Amino acid sequence: LIFSLFVGSNSYGQENLHILWQTDSLFKHPESIVYNAKKSCFYVSNLDKNTPSENLYTDAISKVCRNGRKVKVEWIKGISSPTGMILQNNTLFVVERNGVALVDIKSRKVIKRIPIETKGFLNDITIDSKNRIFVTETETIGVIYIIENDTSQVWYKGQDIGKINGILADVNDLILGVNFDGYLKKINISTKEISNLEFLGEGNIDGIQKTLSGKYLVSHFLGNLYDISPTKDKIELMNTRNRNLFIADFVYVPELKQI
């Protein structure tokens, strides 16, 4: 399922959500979603955990119209169990099992693959203001890779980012979902100094987005969506645990006031 949620405010100024639309159960373990404002549509990665490791390039990126009415599940084919994605201009950067695929959304073709040599699970991706790409590896010893000039290398590795998943470039910092100790953290890109932002507990801190007001929206895979302010305690915006609906990655579209 994919839900479109309207972000409103109550009388106390706190954000709350209302469901606008939802799709049928069409996707194969949807993991990440990005929005294309020019095309008024969303792109969705299908991780498909049933894909055998010896047959990697059989998965797809889906396309969903902004109102959720038109869905093309296999809009782009030939992807290897995709997880995190980012969109820059007409290029969709997709994390695969062996690196990052660059997909031209006009031709719907993979135009390049940047390999990352690892046996670990590559997961989320972000890009900073200097066009440096960062990719997380979710293992007991966490790794952040950096891609520059189409070449990848280890940028940071350590137990203090163990089981890292979500990542978001935010000015001079990277915001991290670190599941070894359950904290949302930030690491300064220049100094690599790490500090804790908010404790979210045991589980899988997955998607991270930033609002125009400077707060972070963060998903906990088992079914929680949080509003995290630098000056206030976290606020739970959504809880789907009792319905056994997991919340993986998500996208916040400020001009639509939608998640």
PDB file of C-alpha atoms in Angstrom:
ATOM      1  CA  LEU A   1       0.000   0.000   0.000  1.00  0.00           C
ATOM      2  CA  ILE A   2       0.984   3.615  -0.501  1.00  0.00           C
ATOM      3  CA  PHE A   3      -0.854   6.293   1.474  1.00  0.00           C
ATOM      4  CA  SER A   4      -1.065   9.988   0.614  1.00  0.00           C
ATOM      5  CA  LEU A   5      -1.446  12.011   3.805  1.00  0.00           C
ATOM      6  CA  PHE A   6      -2.410  15.673   4.152  1.00  0.00           C
ATOM      7  CA  VAL A   7      -0.374  17.551   6.742  1.00  0.00           C
ATOM      8  CA  GLY A   8      -2.565  19.985   8.692  1.00  0.00           C
ATOM      9  CA  SER A   9      -2.270  21.735  12.035  1.00  0.00           C
ATOM     10  CA  ASN A  10      -4.461  21.646  15.101  1.00  0.00           C
ATOM     11  CA  SER A  11      -5.288  24.568  17.354  1.00  0.00           C
ATOM     12  CA  TYR A  12      -2.001  24.095  19.221  1.00  0.00           C
ATOM     13  CA  GLY A  13       0.096  24.361  16.058  1.00  0.00           C
ATOM     14  CA  GLN A  14       0.966  20.673  16.071  1.00  0.00           C
ATOM     15  CA  GLU A  15       0.888  18.839  12.773  1.00  0.00           C
ATOM     16  CA  ASN A  16      -1.647  16.079  12.220  1.00  0.00           C
ATOM     17  CA  LEU A  17      -2.432  13.816   9.281  1.00  0.00           C
ATOM     18  CA  HIS A  18      -5.502  12.902   7.256  1.00  0.00           C
ATOM     19  CA  ILE A  19      -5.512  10.190   4.581  1.00  0.00           C
ATOM     20  CA  LEU A  20      -6.255  11.600   1.111  1.00  0.00           C
ATOM     21  CA  TRP A  21      -5.945   8.409  -0.909  1.00  0.00           C
ATOM     22  CA  GLN A  22      -4.345   4.985  -0.877  1.00  0.00           C
ATOM     23  CA  THR A  23      -3.398   2.500  -3.563  1.00  0.00           C
ATOM     24  CA  ASP A  24      -4.295  -1.156  -3.727  1.00  0.00           C
ATOM     25  CA  SER A  25      -1.652  -3.701  -2.693  1.00  0.00           C
ATOM     26  CA  LEU A  26       0.114  -3.592  -6.046  1.00  0.00           C
ATOM     27  CA  PHE A  27       3.765  -3.295  -5.153  1.00  0.00           C
ATOM     28  CA  LYS A  28       6.466  -5.814  -4.258  1.00  0.00           C
ATOM     29  CA  HIS A  29       7.770  -4.587  -0.904  1.00  0.00           C
ATOM     30  CA  PRO A  30       7.808  -0.846  -1.703  1.00  0.00           C
ATOM     31  CA  GLU A  31      10.789   0.621   0.100  1.00  0.00           C
ATOM     32  CA  SER A  32      11.390   4.192  -1.047  1.00  0.00           C
ATOM     33  CA  ILE A  33       9.462   6.969  -2.789  1.00  0.00           C
ATOM     34  CA  VAL A  34      10.399  10.302  -4.385  1.00  0.00           C
ATOM     35  CA  TYR A  35       8.313  13.061  -5.948  1.00  0.00           C
ATOM     36  CA  ASN A  36       8.786  14.631  -9.375  1.00  0.00           C
ATOM     37  CA  ALA A  37       7.160  18.072  -9.243  1.00  0.00           C
ATOM     38  CA  LYS A  38       7.563  18.682 -12.997  1.00  0.00           C
ATOM     39  CA  LYS A  39       5.731  15.461 -13.874  1.00  0.00           C
ATOM     40  CA  SER A  40       3.321  15.531 -10.901  1.00  0.00           C
ATOM     41  CA  CYS A  41       4.100  11.929 -10.040  1.00  0.00           C
ATOM     42  CA  PHE A  42       5.887   9.669  -7.581  1.00  0.00           C
ATOM     43  CA  TYR A  43       8.532   7.007  -8.209  1.00  0.00           C
ATOM     44  CA  VAL A  44       8.560   3.930  -5.977  1.00  0.00           C
ATOM     45  CA  SER A  45      11.302   1.328  -5.508  1.00  0.00           C
ATOM     46  CA  ASN A  46      10.211  -2.327  -5.266  1.00  0.00           C
ATOM     47  CA  LEU A  47      12.707  -4.173  -3.080  1.00  0.00           C
ATOM     48  CA  ASP A  48      10.966  -7.543  -3.684  1.00  0.00           C
ATOM     49  CA  LYS A  49      12.649  -9.704  -1.055  1.00  0.00           C
ATOM     50  CA  ASN A  50      11.695 -12.825  -3.034  1.00  0.00           C
ATOM     51  CA  THR A  51      14.191 -12.013  -5.786  1.00  0.00           C
ATOM     52  CA  PRO A  52      16.888 -14.732  -5.801  1.00  0.00           C
ATOM     53  CA  SER A  53      20.406 -13.394  -5.368  1.00  0.00           C
ATOM     54  CA  GLU A  54      21.595 -15.088  -8.566  1.00  0.00           C
ATOM     55  CA  ASN A  55      19.004 -13.214 -10.635  1.00  0.00           C
ATOM     56  CA  LEU A  56      19.584  -9.622  -9.560  1.00  0.00           C
ATOM     57  CA  TYR A  57      18.289  -7.368 -12.328  1.00  0.00           C
ATOM     58  CA  THR A  58      14.635  -8.387 -12.401  1.00  0.00           C
ATOM     59  CA  ASP A  59      13.011  -5.765 -10.170  1.00  0.00           C
ATOM     60  CA  ALA A  60      11.252  -2.521 -10.970  1.00  0.00           C
ATOM     61  CA  ILE A  61      10.661   1.130 -10.222  1.00  0.00           C
ATOM     62  CA  SER A  62       6.974   2.089 -10.216  1.00  0.00           C
ATOM     63  CA  LYS A  63       5.299   5.333 -11.241  1.00  0.00           C
ATOM     64  CA  VAL A  64       2.242   6.714  -9.433  1.00  0.00           C
ATOM     65  CA  CYS A  65       0.277   9.793 -10.491  1.00  0.00           C
ATOM     66  CA  ARG A  66      -0.117  12.518  -7.881  1.00  0.00           C
ATOM     67  CA  ASN A  67      -3.742  11.619  -7.149  1.00  0.00           C
ATOM     68  CA  GLY A  68      -2.901   7.919  -6.881  1.00  0.00           C
ATOM     69  CA  ARG A  69      -5.305   6.874  -9.642  1.00  0.00           C
ATOM     70  CA  LYS A  70      -2.803   5.726 -12.241  1.00  0.00           C
ATOM     71  CA  VAL A  71      -0.117   3.247 -11.284  1.00  0.00           C
ATOM     72  CA  LYS A  72       2.519   1.647 -13.508  1.00  0.00           C
ATOM     73  CA  VAL A  73       4.136  -0.993 -11.313  1.00  0.00           C
ATOM     74  CA  GLU A  74       6.878  -1.949 -13.778  1.00  0.00           C
ATOM     75  CA  TRP A  75       7.562   1.527 -15.128  1.00  0.00           C
ATOM     76  CA  ILE A  76      11.334   0.889 -15.175  1.00  0.00           C
ATOM     77  CA  LYS A  77      12.579  -2.706 -15.314  1.00  0.00           C
ATOM     78  CA  GLY A  78      15.963  -4.330 -14.864  1.00  0.00           C
ATOM     79  CA  ILE A  79      16.780  -3.020 -11.380  1.00  0.00           C
ATOM     80  CA  SER A  80      18.465  -5.050  -8.630  1.00  0.00           C
ATOM     81  CA  SER A  81      16.335  -5.110  -5.430  1.00  0.00           C
ATOM     82  CA  PRO A  82      16.232  -1.284  -5.130  1.00  0.00           C
ATOM     83  CA  THR A  83      16.036   0.555  -1.809  1.00  0.00           C
ATOM     84  CA  GLY A  84      16.787   4.287  -1.391  1.00  0.00           C
ATOM     85  CA  MET A  85      16.349   6.812  -4.208  1.00  0.00           C
ATOM     86  CA  ILE A  86      16.927  10.489  -4.944  1.00  0.00           C
ATOM     87  CA  LEU A  87      15.922  12.522  -7.997  1.00  0.00           C
ATOM     88  CA  GLN A  88      18.142  15.214  -9.482  1.00  0.00           C
ATOM     89  CA  ASN A  89      17.015  16.911 -12.693  1.00  0.00           C
ATOM     90  CA  ASN A  90      16.077  14.024 -15.004  1.00  0.00           C
ATOM     91  CA  THR A  91      18.218  11.404 -13.295  1.00  0.00           C
ATOM     92  CA  LEU A  92      16.952   8.985 -10.682  1.00  0.00           C
ATOM     93  CA  PHE A  93      19.718   7.652  -8.430  1.00  0.00           C
ATOM     94  CA  VAL A  94      18.731   4.199  -7.180  1.00  0.00           C
ATOM     95  CA  VAL A  95      20.534   2.137  -4.539  1.00  0.00           C
ATOM     96  CA  GLU A  96      20.932  -1.457  -5.728  1.00  0.00           C
ATOM     97  CA  ARG A  97      22.635  -4.441  -4.115  1.00  0.00           C
ATOM     98  CA  ASN A  98      26.004  -3.744  -5.741  1.00  0.00           C
ATOM     99  CA  GLY A  99      26.007   0.035  -5.985  1.00  0.00           C
ATOM    100  CA  VAL A 100      23.989   2.909  -7.396  1.00  0.00           C
ATOM    101  CA  ALA A 101      22.136   2.882 -10.728  1.00  0.00           C
ATOM    102  CA  LEU A 102      21.584   6.139 -12.611  1.00  0.00           C
ATOM    103  CA  VAL A 103      18.272   6.028 -14.477  1.00  0.00           C
ATOM    104  CA  ASP A 104      17.252   8.524 -17.139  1.00  0.00           C
ATOM    105  CA  ILE A 105      13.545   9.125 -16.483  1.00  0.00           C
ATOM    106  CA  LYS A 106      12.910  10.284 -20.059  1.00  0.00           C
ATOM    107  CA  SER A 107      14.164   7.100 -21.703  1.00  0.00           C
ATOM    108  CA  ARG A 108      13.441   4.923 -18.624  1.00  0.00           C
ATOM    109  CA  LYS A 109      16.850   3.313 -19.092  1.00  0.00           C
ATOM    110  CA  VAL A 110      19.800   2.702 -16.782  1.00  0.00           C
ATOM    111  CA  ILE A 111      22.492   4.964 -18.211  1.00  0.00           C
ATOM    112  CA  LYS A 112      25.234   4.165 -15.718  1.00  0.00           C
ATOM    113  CA  ARG A 113      26.032   2.046 -12.680  1.00  0.00           C
ATOM    114  CA  ILE A 114      28.469   3.144  -9.972  1.00  0.00           C
ATOM    115  CA  PRO A 115      29.755   0.040  -8.173  1.00  0.00           C
ATOM    116  CA  ILE A 116      30.224  -0.186  -4.423  1.00  0.00           C
ATOM    117  CA  GLU A 117      32.325  -3.187  -3.451  1.00  0.00           C
ATOM    118  CA  THR A 118      30.699  -4.706  -0.387  1.00  0.00           C
ATOM    119  CA  LYS A 119      28.883  -7.813   0.806  1.00  0.00           C
ATOM    120  CA  GLY A 120      26.792  -5.652   3.142  1.00  0.00           C
ATOM    121  CA  PHE A 121      23.252  -4.341   2.607  1.00  0.00           C
ATOM    122  CA  LEU A 122      23.319  -0.971   0.850  1.00  0.00           C
ATOM    123  CA  ASN A 123      20.265   1.010   1.907  1.00  0.00           C
ATOM    124  CA  ASP A 124      19.561   4.755   1.774  1.00  0.00           C
ATOM    125  CA  ILE A 125      20.998   7.642  -0.247  1.00  0.00           C
ATOM    126  CA  THR A 126      21.236  11.424  -0.102  1.00  0.00           C
ATOM    127  CA  ILE A 127      23.013  14.223  -1.946  1.00  0.00           C
ATOM    128  CA  ASP A 128      24.433  17.433  -0.462  1.00  0.00           C
ATOM    129  CA  SER A 129      24.759  20.961  -1.841  1.00  0.00           C
ATOM    130  CA  LYS A 130      28.153  20.086  -3.360  1.00  0.00           C
ATOM    131  CA  ASN A 131      26.655  17.162  -5.317  1.00  0.00           C
ATOM    132  CA  ARG A 132      28.393  14.619  -3.115  1.00  0.00           C
ATOM    133  CA  ILE A 133      26.349  11.438  -2.839  1.00  0.00           C
ATOM    134  CA  PHE A 134      26.223   9.487   0.430  1.00  0.00           C
ATOM    135  CA  VAL A 135      24.988   5.892   0.739  1.00  0.00           C
ATOM    136  CA  THR A 136      24.400   3.899   3.922  1.00  0.00           C
ATOM    137  CA  GLU A 137      25.244   0.259   4.555  1.00  0.00           C
ATOM    138  CA  THR A 138      23.055  -1.402   7.173  1.00  0.00           C
ATOM    139  CA  GLU A 139      25.310  -3.800   9.075  1.00  0.00           C
ATOM    140  CA  THR A 140      26.424  -4.200  12.707  1.00  0.00           C
ATOM    141  CA  ILE A 141      29.419  -2.004  11.882  1.00  0.00           C
ATOM    142  CA  GLY A 142      27.758   0.839   9.990  1.00  0.00           C
ATOM    143  CA  VAL A 143      29.280   2.360   6.878  1.00  0.00           C
ATOM    144  CA  ILE A 144      28.622   5.561   4.945  1.00  0.00           C
ATOM    145  CA  TYR A 145      30.001   5.632   1.408  1.00  0.00           C
ATOM    146  CA  ILE A 146      30.670   8.779  -0.567  1.00  0.00           C
ATOM    147  CA  ILE A 147      30.452   8.994  -4.357  1.00  0.00           C
ATOM    148  CA  GLU A 148      32.375  11.704  -6.193  1.00  0.00           C
ATOM    149  CA  ASN A 149      33.276  11.737  -9.890  1.00  0.00           C
ATOM    150  CA  ASP A 150      31.461   8.407 -10.324  1.00  0.00           C
ATOM    151  CA  THR A 151      33.770   6.712  -7.816  1.00  0.00           C
ATOM    152  CA  SER A 152      32.748   5.331  -4.419  1.00  0.00           C
ATOM    153  CA  GLN A 153      34.779   4.985  -1.253  1.00  0.00           C
ATOM    154  CA  VAL A 154      34.195   4.562   2.470  1.00  0.00           C
ATOM    155  CA  TRP A 155      33.547   7.956   4.062  1.00  0.00           C
ATOM    156  CA  TYR A 156      32.838   6.820   7.643  1.00  0.00           C
ATOM    157  CA  LYS A 157      32.785   3.427   9.339  1.00  0.00           C
ATOM    158  CA  GLY A 158      32.131   2.527  12.946  1.00  0.00           C
ATOM    159  CA  GLN A 159      30.058   0.899  15.662  1.00  0.00           C
ATOM    160  CA  ASP A 160      28.678   4.323  16.603  1.00  0.00           C
ATOM    161  CA  ILE A 161      26.608   4.229  13.395  1.00  0.00           C
ATOM    162  CA  GLY A 162      25.902   0.496  13.572  1.00  0.00           C
ATOM    163  CA  LYS A 163      22.813  -0.733  11.688  1.00  0.00           C
ATOM    164  CA  ILE A 164      22.424   2.682  10.061  1.00  0.00           C
ATOM    165  CA  ASN A 165      19.499   3.067   7.669  1.00  0.00           C
ATOM    166  CA  GLY A 166      18.030   6.502   6.852  1.00  0.00           C
ATOM    167  CA  ILE A 167      20.236   9.418   5.820  1.00  0.00           C
ATOM    168  CA  LEU A 168      19.478  13.030   4.889  1.00  0.00           C
ATOM    169  CA  ALA A 169      21.886  15.808   3.894  1.00  0.00           C
ATOM    170  CA  ASP A 170      20.994  18.956   5.832  1.00  0.00           C
ATOM    171  CA  VAL A 171      23.279  21.972   5.169  1.00  0.00           C
ATOM    172  CA  ASN A 172      26.584  21.002   6.861  1.00  0.00           C
ATOM    173  CA  ASP A 173      25.345  17.799   8.490  1.00  0.00           C
ATOM    174  CA  LEU A 174      24.108  14.340   7.647  1.00  0.00           C
ATOM    175  CA  ILE A 175      21.068  13.266   9.653  1.00  0.00           C
ATOM    176  CA  LEU A 176      21.242   9.542  10.413  1.00  0.00           C
ATOM    177  CA  GLY A 177      18.897   6.815  11.624  1.00  0.00           C
ATOM    178  CA  VAL A 178      21.184   4.641  13.762  1.00  0.00           C
ATOM    179  CA  ASN A 179      19.494   1.457  14.919  1.00  0.00           C
ATOM    180  CA  PHE A 180      22.350  -0.019  16.947  1.00  0.00           C
ATOM    181  CA  ASP A 181      21.353   2.276  19.817  1.00  0.00           C
ATOM    182  CA  GLY A 182      18.021   3.645  18.515  1.00  0.00           C
ATOM    183  CA  TYR A 183      19.030   7.286  18.058  1.00  0.00           C
ATOM    184  CA  LEU A 184      18.417   9.843  15.363  1.00  0.00           C
ATOM    185  CA  LYS A 185      21.878  11.412  15.040  1.00  0.00           C
ATOM    186  CA  LYS A 186      23.754  14.005  13.069  1.00  0.00           C
ATOM    187  CA  ILE A 187      27.311  13.931  11.811  1.00  0.00           C
ATOM    188  CA  ASN A 188      29.116  17.064  10.705  1.00  0.00           C
ATOM    189  CA  ILE A 189      30.325  16.612   7.127  1.00  0.00           C
ATOM    190  CA  SER A 190      33.548  18.593   7.713  1.00  0.00           C
ATOM    191  CA  THR A 191      34.619  17.311  11.142  1.00  0.00           C
ATOM    192  CA  LYS A 192      32.725  13.963  11.232  1.00  0.00           C
ATOM    193  CA  GLU A 193      31.711  14.767  14.791  1.00  0.00           C
ATOM    194  CA  ILE A 194      28.596  12.798  15.804  1.00  0.00           C
ATOM    195  CA  SER A 195      25.901  13.895  18.230  1.00  0.00           C
ATOM    196  CA  ASN A 196      22.522  12.486  19.292  1.00  0.00           C
ATOM    197  CA  LEU A 197      19.309  14.290  18.334  1.00  0.00           C
ATOM    198  CA  GLU A 198      16.474  12.091  19.632  1.00  0.00           C
ATOM    199  CA  PHE A 199      16.032   8.602  21.075  1.00  0.00           C
ATOM    200  CA  LEU A 200      13.493   6.572  19.084  1.00  0.00           C
ATOM    201  CA  GLY A 201      13.993   3.165  20.644  1.00  0.00           C
ATOM    202  CA  GLU A 202      14.536  -0.354  19.396  1.00  0.00           C
ATOM    203  CA  GLY A 203      13.616  -1.074  15.794  1.00  0.00           C
ATOM    204  CA  ASN A 204      14.461   0.400  12.414  1.00  0.00           C
ATOM    205  CA  ILE A 205      14.684   4.175  11.926  1.00  0.00           C
ATOM    206  CA  ASP A 206      13.997   4.382   8.204  1.00  0.00           C
ATOM    207  CA  GLY A 207      12.865   7.520   6.362  1.00  0.00           C
ATOM    208  CA  ILE A 208      14.032  11.048   7.254  1.00  0.00           C
ATOM    209  CA  GLN A 209      12.660  14.288   5.787  1.00  0.00           C
ATOM    210  CA  LYS A 210      12.904  17.937   6.833  1.00  0.00           C
ATOM    211  CA  THR A 211      10.002  20.382   6.925  1.00  0.00           C
ATOM    212  CA  LEU A 212      10.152  24.061   5.960  1.00  0.00           C
ATOM    213  CA  SER A 213       9.924  24.950   9.654  1.00  0.00           C
ATOM    214  CA  GLY A 214      13.138  23.072  10.388  1.00  0.00           C
ATOM    215  CA  LYS A 215      11.643  19.988  12.036  1.00  0.00           C
ATOM    216  CA  TYR A 216      12.390  16.418  11.022  1.00  0.00           C
ATOM    217  CA  LEU A 217       9.816  13.845  10.018  1.00  0.00           C
ATOM    218  CA  VAL A 218      11.104  10.365  10.794  1.00  0.00           C
ATOM    219  CA  SER A 219       9.613   6.912  10.230  1.00  0.00           C
ATOM    220  CA  HIS A 220      10.075   3.873  12.442  1.00  0.00           C
ATOM    221  CA  PHE A 221       9.606   0.803  10.261  1.00  0.00           C
ATOM    222  CA  LEU A 222       7.277  -1.124  12.582  1.00  0.00           C
ATOM    223  CA  GLY A 223       4.622   1.563  12.129  1.00  0.00           C
ATOM    224  CA  ASN A 224       5.437   4.983  13.600  1.00  0.00           C
ATOM    225  CA  LEU A 225       5.843   8.405  12.022  1.00  0.00           C
ATOM    226  CA  TYR A 226       7.333  11.127  14.233  1.00  0.00           C
ATOM    227  CA  ASP A 227       7.601  14.900  14.185  1.00  0.00           C
ATOM    228  CA  ILE A 228      10.924  15.822  15.817  1.00  0.00           C
ATOM    229  CA  SER A 229      11.729  19.389  16.768  1.00  0.00           C
ATOM    230  CA  PRO A 230      15.161  20.560  17.996  1.00  0.00           C
ATOM    231  CA  THR A 231      13.507  22.298  20.966  1.00  0.00           C
ATOM    232  CA  LYS A 232      10.625  19.935  21.849  1.00  0.00           C
ATOM    233  CA  ASP A 233       9.998  16.275  22.489  1.00  0.00           C
ATOM    234  CA  LYS A 234       9.065  14.061  19.563  1.00  0.00           C
ATOM    235  CA  ILE A 235       5.384  13.940  18.558  1.00  0.00           C
ATOM    236  CA  GLU A 236       3.865  10.777  17.126  1.00  0.00           C
ATOM    237  CA  LEU A 237       1.939  11.680  13.965  1.00  0.00           C
ATOM    238  CA  MET A 238       0.964   8.190  12.887  1.00  0.00           C
ATOM    239  CA  ASN A 239       0.863   4.680  14.386  1.00  0.00           C
ATOM    240  CA  THR A 240      -0.051   1.707  12.205  1.00  0.00           C
ATOM    241  CA  ARG A 241       1.426  -1.063  14.361  1.00  0.00           C
ATOM    242  CA  ASN A 242      -1.970  -2.422  15.423  1.00  0.00           C
ATOM    243  CA  ARG A 243      -2.857  -2.819  11.717  1.00  0.00           C
ATOM    244  CA  ASN A 244       0.457  -4.538  10.972  1.00  0.00           C
ATOM    245  CA  LEU A 245       1.326  -1.881   8.369  1.00  0.00           C
ATOM    246  CA  PHE A 246       5.011  -1.059   8.168  1.00  0.00           C
ATOM    247  CA  ILE A 247       6.265   2.449   7.362  1.00  0.00           C
ATOM    248  CA  ALA A 248       9.460   2.312   5.322  1.00  0.00           C
ATOM    249  CA  ASP A 249      10.831   5.366   3.535  1.00  0.00           C
ATOM    250  CA  PHE A 250       8.533   8.263   2.622  1.00  0.00           C
ATOM    251  CA  VAL A 251       8.569  11.644   0.935  1.00  0.00           C
ATOM    252  CA  TYR A 252       7.371  14.997   2.300  1.00  0.00           C
ATOM    253  CA  VAL A 253       6.140  17.422  -0.400  1.00  0.00           C
ATOM    254  CA  PRO A 254       5.834  20.877   1.201  1.00  0.00           C
ATOM    255  CA  GLU A 255       4.089  22.557  -1.752  1.00  0.00           C
ATOM    256  CA  LEU A 256       1.332  19.941  -1.545  1.00  0.00           C
ATOM    257  CA  LYS A 257       1.409  19.714   2.264  1.00  0.00           C
ATOM    258  CA  GLN A 258       1.487  15.963   1.781  1.00  0.00           C
ATOM    259  CA  ILE A 259       3.435  12.948   2.959  1.00  0.00           C
TER     260      ILE A 259
END
